[in-house]
Amino acid sequence: MKIVLFGASGNIGRPTTEELLRRGHTVTAVTRAGHVDGLEHKALTVTTGDVTDPAAVAGLAASHGAVLSAVGPRIGQENDRATIVGAARALIDGLRRAGVTRLVTIGGAGSLRTPTGARVMDDPDFPALWKANAQAQSEALDLYRGVHDLDWTYVSPAAVIGAGERTGAYRSAGDTLLTDDDGNSRISYADYAIALADTIESGTAIRRRITVAY
C-alpha cells in the first residue's frame, strides 16, 4: 500500500513508520520538521505538512491508498484541543477532497469504559495533566462517529503506553478498557505500532473505535 503517515517522528509515529516499511509498504512520512532522524529507506519519503490544514492533508493524501495519523500534542506543552480536534476536522475534510476513504488514527484511552460503564477519564484519580488531552480525544472520536462516507478506524491504546519490547502479541476490544489479570492496562509503543499496521492492512473495524492492550 501507499500510505501517508502524519506524526511520523513521534513516540508512536516512528515505530509505526518502521513497522509499515518492514511489511513492504510505501510510506510518505509527514513531520513538522521534515525529517525522521536516523531513518532511511528506499520506500520512504519524508516531507513537511500541517495535519490541521485540510488543503495540506488533501495534497499529501492524493494518490495514496490510505492515511494513518499518529499525531498528538506533547502533554502540557501545546493546546490539546487545537491539535487533536483540529487534526480530526482537517483529516475528514482533506480525505474527502482527495478522494481517499481509508483512515486509521490513534486515539486516547480516557474515553474508554470501565466495567462499571464509567469513562476512564471520569475517575477521580485520573491525572489532571491528561484531562484536557482526554477530553479533546473524546471530542475527536465524536466527530469521527458522525462520518459515514470515510472508512475510519479510531485505535485507542491501553491506559499506559510507553517504551518496551516488540512482542507482536496484543488483545483487542471495542469501547471497554482492557486489563490483565492484575488489573493493569498497558502496551508498548512497538506493539501498538503493530496493531496500527494490522488495522490498516486488514481493512476491518470500519467506522468504529477499537482498543488494544496486553
Short mmCIF file of C-alpha atoms in Angstrom, two decimals:
data_model
loop_
_atom_site.label_atom_id
_atom_site.label_comp_id
_atom_site.label_asym_id
_atom_site.label_seq_id
_atom_site.Cartn_x
_atom_site.Cartn_y
_atom_site.Cartn_z
CA MET A 1 0.00 0.00 0.00
CA LYS A 2 0.93 3.64 -0.40
CA ILE A 3 0.34 5.21 2.99
CA VAL A 4 0.63 8.78 4.28
CA LEU A 5 1.63 8.84 7.95
CA PHE A 6 1.22 12.06 9.89
CA GLY A 7 3.31 12.47 13.03
CA ALA A 8 5.98 10.09 11.79
CA SER A 9 8.74 11.23 14.13
CA GLY A 10 6.85 10.83 17.42
CA ASN A 11 6.92 8.07 20.02
CA ILE A 12 4.11 6.28 18.20
CA GLY A 13 4.71 7.51 14.67
CA ARG A 14 8.35 6.45 14.47
CA PRO A 15 7.82 2.75 15.31
CA THR A 16 4.70 2.73 13.14
CA THR A 17 6.69 4.06 10.17
CA GLU A 18 9.30 1.37 10.75
CA GLU A 19 6.62 -1.33 11.04
CA LEU A 20 4.96 -0.32 7.78
CA LEU A 21 8.29 -0.25 5.95
CA ARG A 22 9.18 -3.66 7.42
CA ARG A 23 6.00 -5.01 5.84
CA GLY A 24 6.81 -3.66 2.40
CA HIS A 25 4.55 -0.62 2.25
CA THR A 26 5.49 2.69 0.63
CA VAL A 27 5.30 5.43 3.23
CA THR A 28 5.11 9.21 2.94
CA ALA A 29 6.13 10.31 6.42
CA VAL A 30 4.87 13.76 7.41
CA THR A 31 6.51 15.71 10.23
CA ARG A 32 6.69 19.34 11.23
CA ALA A 33 10.48 19.36 10.82
CA GLY A 34 10.52 17.45 7.54
CA HIS A 35 12.78 14.64 8.73
CA VAL A 36 12.82 11.50 10.84
CA ASP A 37 16.25 11.27 12.47
CA GLY A 38 18.25 8.20 11.55
CA LEU A 39 15.57 6.61 9.39
CA GLU A 40 16.22 6.00 5.71
CA HIS A 41 14.57 3.51 3.37
CA LYS A 42 14.03 3.25 -0.38
CA ALA A 43 10.26 3.12 0.16
CA LEU A 44 10.24 6.15 2.49
CA THR A 45 9.62 9.78 1.57
CA VAL A 46 9.77 12.36 4.35
CA THR A 47 8.11 15.75 3.98
CA THR A 48 6.65 18.61 5.99
CA GLY A 49 2.95 19.15 6.44
CA ASP A 50 0.30 20.55 8.77
CA VAL A 51 -2.27 17.93 9.76
CA THR A 52 -4.65 20.68 10.93
CA ASP A 53 -4.79 22.18 7.40
CA PRO A 54 -7.39 20.44 5.19
CA ALA A 55 -5.72 21.62 1.97
CA ALA A 56 -2.35 20.26 3.10
CA VAL A 57 -3.94 16.95 4.08
CA ALA A 58 -5.69 16.70 0.72
CA GLY A 59 -2.50 17.44 -1.21
CA LEU A 60 -0.48 14.87 0.71
CA ALA A 61 -3.18 12.19 0.64
CA ALA A 62 -3.75 12.38 -3.10
CA SER A 63 -2.51 9.29 -4.97
CA HIS A 64 -2.20 7.32 -1.72
CA GLY A 65 -4.39 4.40 -0.71
CA ALA A 66 -4.67 5.19 2.99
CA VAL A 67 -3.81 7.72 5.68
CA LEU A 68 -2.59 6.97 9.19
CA SER A 69 -2.47 9.71 11.80
CA ALA A 70 -0.19 9.32 14.81
CA VAL A 71 -0.45 12.98 15.75
CA GLY A 72 -0.91 14.14 19.33
CA PRO A 73 0.42 17.12 21.30
CA ARG A 74 3.07 16.80 23.96
CA ILE A 75 1.21 16.85 27.24
CA GLY A 76 1.37 20.21 28.96
CA GLN A 77 3.25 21.88 26.09
CA GLU A 78 0.61 22.54 23.46
CA ASN A 79 -3.07 23.29 23.00
CA ASP A 80 -4.53 19.78 23.15
CA ARG A 81 -7.86 20.65 21.59
CA ALA A 82 -6.44 22.75 18.74
CA THR A 83 -4.12 19.91 17.74
CA ILE A 84 -6.36 16.89 18.29
CA VAL A 85 -9.75 18.23 17.23
CA GLY A 86 -8.16 20.41 14.56
CA ALA A 87 -6.44 17.37 13.10
CA ALA A 88 -9.67 15.35 13.12
CA ARG A 89 -11.56 18.07 11.27
CA ALA A 90 -8.77 18.54 8.72
CA LEU A 91 -8.32 14.81 8.13
CA ILE A 92 -12.04 14.35 7.48
CA ASP A 93 -12.20 17.33 5.12
CA GLY A 94 -8.86 16.64 3.47
CA LEU A 95 -9.53 12.98 2.73
CA ARG A 96 -12.88 13.89 1.20
CA ARG A 97 -11.17 16.40 -1.08
CA ALA A 98 -8.51 13.88 -2.06
CA GLY A 99 -10.99 11.07 -2.68
CA VAL A 100 -9.19 8.81 -0.19
CA THR A 101 -11.52 6.85 2.07
CA ARG A 102 -9.28 4.79 4.40
CA LEU A 103 -8.14 6.46 7.62
CA VAL A 104 -6.63 4.94 10.76
CA THR A 105 -5.97 7.33 13.62
CA ILE A 106 -4.57 6.98 17.10
CA GLY A 107 -6.88 7.93 19.93
CA GLY A 108 -6.91 8.27 23.67
CA ALA A 109 -7.77 5.77 26.39
CA GLY A 110 -9.64 8.31 28.53
CA SER A 111 -12.98 7.80 26.79
CA LEU A 112 -12.85 4.01 27.12
CA ARG A 113 -15.35 2.46 29.50
CA THR A 114 -14.53 0.64 32.72
CA PRO A 115 -16.53 -2.47 33.77
CA THR A 116 -18.92 -0.15 35.62
CA GLY A 117 -19.70 1.71 32.40
CA ALA A 118 -17.98 4.92 33.50
CA ARG A 119 -15.36 6.58 31.34
CA VAL A 120 -11.74 6.16 32.41
CA MET A 121 -11.21 9.93 32.46
CA ASP A 122 -14.13 10.45 34.86
CA ASP A 123 -12.37 8.55 37.63
CA PRO A 124 -11.42 10.95 40.47
CA ASP A 125 -7.86 9.60 40.31
CA PHE A 126 -7.45 10.32 36.60
CA PRO A 127 -4.31 12.52 36.25
CA ALA A 128 -5.22 16.19 35.93
CA LEU A 129 -2.33 16.70 33.48
CA TRP A 130 -4.01 14.35 31.00
CA LYS A 131 -7.56 15.68 31.39
CA ALA A 132 -7.54 18.23 28.55
CA ASN A 133 -5.95 15.70 26.22
CA ALA A 134 -8.54 13.05 27.09
CA GLN A 135 -11.41 15.48 26.58
CA ALA A 136 -10.04 16.54 23.20
CA GLN A 137 -9.58 12.90 22.13
CA SER A 138 -13.17 12.17 23.15
CA GLU A 139 -14.41 15.14 21.12
CA ALA A 140 -12.42 13.93 18.10
CA LEU A 141 -13.97 10.48 18.43
CA ASP A 142 -17.44 12.04 18.45
CA LEU A 143 -16.56 13.83 15.20
CA TYR A 144 -15.49 10.60 13.56
CA ARG A 145 -18.63 8.83 14.72
CA GLY A 146 -20.63 11.34 12.70
CA VAL A 147 -18.73 10.48 9.49
CA HIS A 148 -20.31 7.83 7.26
CA ASP A 149 -18.52 8.40 3.94
CA LEU A 150 -14.98 7.53 5.12
CA ASP A 151 -13.65 4.16 6.26
CA TRP A 152 -12.13 5.41 9.50
CA THR A 153 -10.88 3.44 12.49
CA TYR A 154 -10.00 5.07 15.81
CA VAL A 155 -7.47 3.00 17.76
CA SER A 156 -7.20 3.65 21.49
CA PRO A 157 -4.16 2.29 23.33
CA ALA A 158 -4.08 0.81 26.81
CA ALA A 159 -4.23 3.15 29.81
CA VAL A 160 -0.41 3.07 29.95
CA ILE A 161 1.69 3.15 26.79
CA GLY A 162 5.47 3.53 26.72
CA ALA A 163 8.81 2.15 25.68
CA GLY A 164 9.10 -1.61 25.74
CA GLU A 165 9.64 -4.82 23.87
CA ARG A 166 8.20 -5.59 20.44
CA THR A 167 6.42 -8.85 21.23
CA GLY A 168 3.84 -8.96 18.45
CA ALA A 169 1.21 -10.02 20.98
CA TYR A 170 -1.79 -7.92 21.92
CA ARG A 171 -5.54 -8.21 22.51
CA SER A 172 -8.22 -6.01 21.01
CA ALA A 173 -11.69 -4.95 22.08
CA GLY A 174 -14.25 -2.24 21.41
CA ASP A 175 -15.04 0.58 23.82
CA THR A 176 -14.04 -1.18 27.04
CA LEU A 177 -10.64 -0.72 28.67
CA LEU A 178 -8.59 -3.93 28.51
CA THR A 179 -6.74 -5.05 31.65
CA ASP A 180 -4.67 -8.09 32.55
CA ASP A 181 -5.29 -10.47 35.45
CA ASP A 182 -3.65 -8.00 37.83
CA GLY A 183 -5.82 -5.11 36.69
CA ASN A 184 -3.05 -3.43 34.66
CA SER A 185 -3.72 -1.89 31.26
CA ARG A 186 -0.58 -1.37 29.20
CA ILE A 187 1.10 -1.78 25.83
CA SER A 188 4.45 -0.80 24.34
CA TYR A 189 4.85 1.72 21.54
CA ALA A 190 6.24 -1.07 19.35
CA ASP A 191 3.27 -3.38 19.85
CA TYR A 192 0.81 -0.52 19.44
CA ALA A 193 2.53 0.15 16.10
CA ILE A 194 1.96 -3.48 15.14
CA ALA A 195 -1.73 -3.11 15.97
CA LEU A 196 -1.98 0.06 13.87
CA ALA A 197 -0.30 -1.67 10.92
CA ASP A 198 -2.54 -4.72 11.31
CA THR A 199 -5.61 -2.48 11.34
CA ILE A 200 -4.72 -0.55 8.20
CA GLU A 201 -3.82 -3.75 6.37
CA SER A 202 -6.89 -5.75 7.37
CA GLY A 203 -9.46 -3.13 6.44
CA THR A 204 -11.57 -4.21 9.41
CA ALA A 205 -13.15 -2.23 12.27
CA ILE A 206 -14.62 0.21 9.79
CA ARG A 207 -16.28 3.29 11.29
CA ARG A 208 -15.71 2.28 14.85
CA ARG A 209 -13.28 2.60 17.74
CA ILE A 210 -11.16 -0.29 18.93
CA THR A 211 -8.65 -0.57 21.74
CA VAL A 212 -5.53 -2.69 22.05
CA ALA A 213 -3.56 -3.84 25.10
CA TYR A 214 -1.76 -6.86 26.54
#
